Amino acid sequence: MSRLFTIVAIAAFIPWAAAAEPCPGNPDALGTARVLAVDARTTPRVGLKHFPGTLPLRDKELVLTFDDGPWPTTTPRVLNALKAECVRATFFLLGRNTDAHPRIVQRALAEGHSIGHHTYSHPLLNQMPLDKAEAEINRGIARDELAAYGAAKTVPTTPFFRFPGFASSQPLLDRLSDRGIVVFGADVWASDWLPMAPEAELQLLLRRIAQAGRGIVLLHDTKAQTAAMLPALLRELKKRGFRIVHVVPAGGLVSH
Ligand SMILES: [Zn+2]
């Protein structure tokens, strides 16, 4: 009780320490500094690469996001690296992969990560008829929901979505914001769709993060080079004084 009170009292004066929790087995962990509730009413689209605004992050705060998984050879390695540092991230899943590997989705959920959506099969949605594009989004959401929570709903428990290839269109953006779904772009990326050595990817990303100073970082948990460099990235971010922010839906998870 008194220890809890002390933590709460300290947290009141040091806001960035508010959600920091001890990390079992790793006293020097990067950790998750705070939780940020994201609401489609105030921030319907975030990420300066494609949108005019982004999340209200402070200097040296980063949100880690991973696209295209789950993938059996790489996502578990990514989850291991995050777990070792008590870092919570957001995964934008492909329905066809959650169909094939639901247990990895369940593990990510059990370890506290946010489960966002990234369509069923990764088409460029701005090159299809509107209704077909929305059906593809909904098919992805339903398969992800089934894997994570056991029911194939098209109202997402976590209303976060990222367009494959960032190929959005205004009518689709409007439909998503009407549904209260936040569209995530990115502020920083590792270009990990290009083959490169893990060390080269690490150095490239660290340079870009230093330049941006804060933001939503896009990675791919399907890429072996990313899984390989992630432990070193997290250690280096800790050394350089960066803090991790975990994004969750405003008002909590939508329950059915
Ligand atoms: Zn993708």
PDB file of C-alpha atoms in Angstrom, residues 7 37 42 45 54 57-58 63 69 81 85 110 114-115 134-135 157 169 171 183 206 249 256:
ATOM      1  CA  ILE A   7       4.783   5.200  -6.935  1.00  0.00           C
ATOM      2  CA  ALA A  37      -5.627   6.487 -25.506  1.00  0.00           C
ATOM      3  CA  THR A  42      -9.877  13.796 -32.153  1.00  0.00           C
ATOM      4  CA  ARG A  45      -5.602   9.844 -39.024  1.00  0.00           C
ATOM      5  CA  THR A  54       0.183  12.668 -35.815  1.00  0.00           C
ATOM      6  CA  LEU A  57       3.798  12.540 -28.432  1.00  0.00           C
ATOM      7  CA  ARG A  58       6.419  14.315 -26.370  1.00  0.00           C
ATOM      8  CA  VAL A  63       5.126   4.185 -30.654  1.00  0.00           C
ATOM      9  CA  GLY A  69       1.982 -10.626 -39.402  1.00  0.00           C
ATOM     10  CA  ALA A  81      12.428  -9.219 -27.910  1.00  0.00           C
ATOM     11  CA  GLU A  85      12.290  -5.351 -22.506  1.00  0.00           C
ATOM     12  CA  ALA A 110      -1.903 -12.139 -23.857  1.00  0.00           C
ATOM     13  CA  SER A 114      -2.609  -3.874 -29.232  1.00  0.00           C
ATOM     14  CA  ILE A 115      -4.215  -5.745 -32.129  1.00  0.00           C
ATOM     15  CA  GLU A 134     -14.459  -2.030 -47.591  1.00  0.00           C
ATOM     16  CA  ALA A 135     -15.362  -5.726 -47.820  1.00  0.00           C
ATOM     17  CA  THR A 157     -12.320  -4.567 -30.597  1.00  0.00           C
ATOM     18  CA  SER A 169      -8.577   7.138 -50.744  1.00  0.00           C
ATOM     19  CA  PRO A 171     -14.031   7.962 -49.545  1.00  0.00           C
ATOM     20  CA  VAL A 183      -6.169   5.200 -39.487  1.00  0.00           C
ATOM     21  CA  LEU A 206      18.454   4.847 -35.426  1.00  0.00           C
ATOM     22  CA  PRO A 249      -8.393   2.691 -27.944  1.00  0.00           C
ATOM     23  CA  HIS A 256     -19.322  -7.415 -27.915  1.00  0.00           C
TER      24      HIS A 256
END
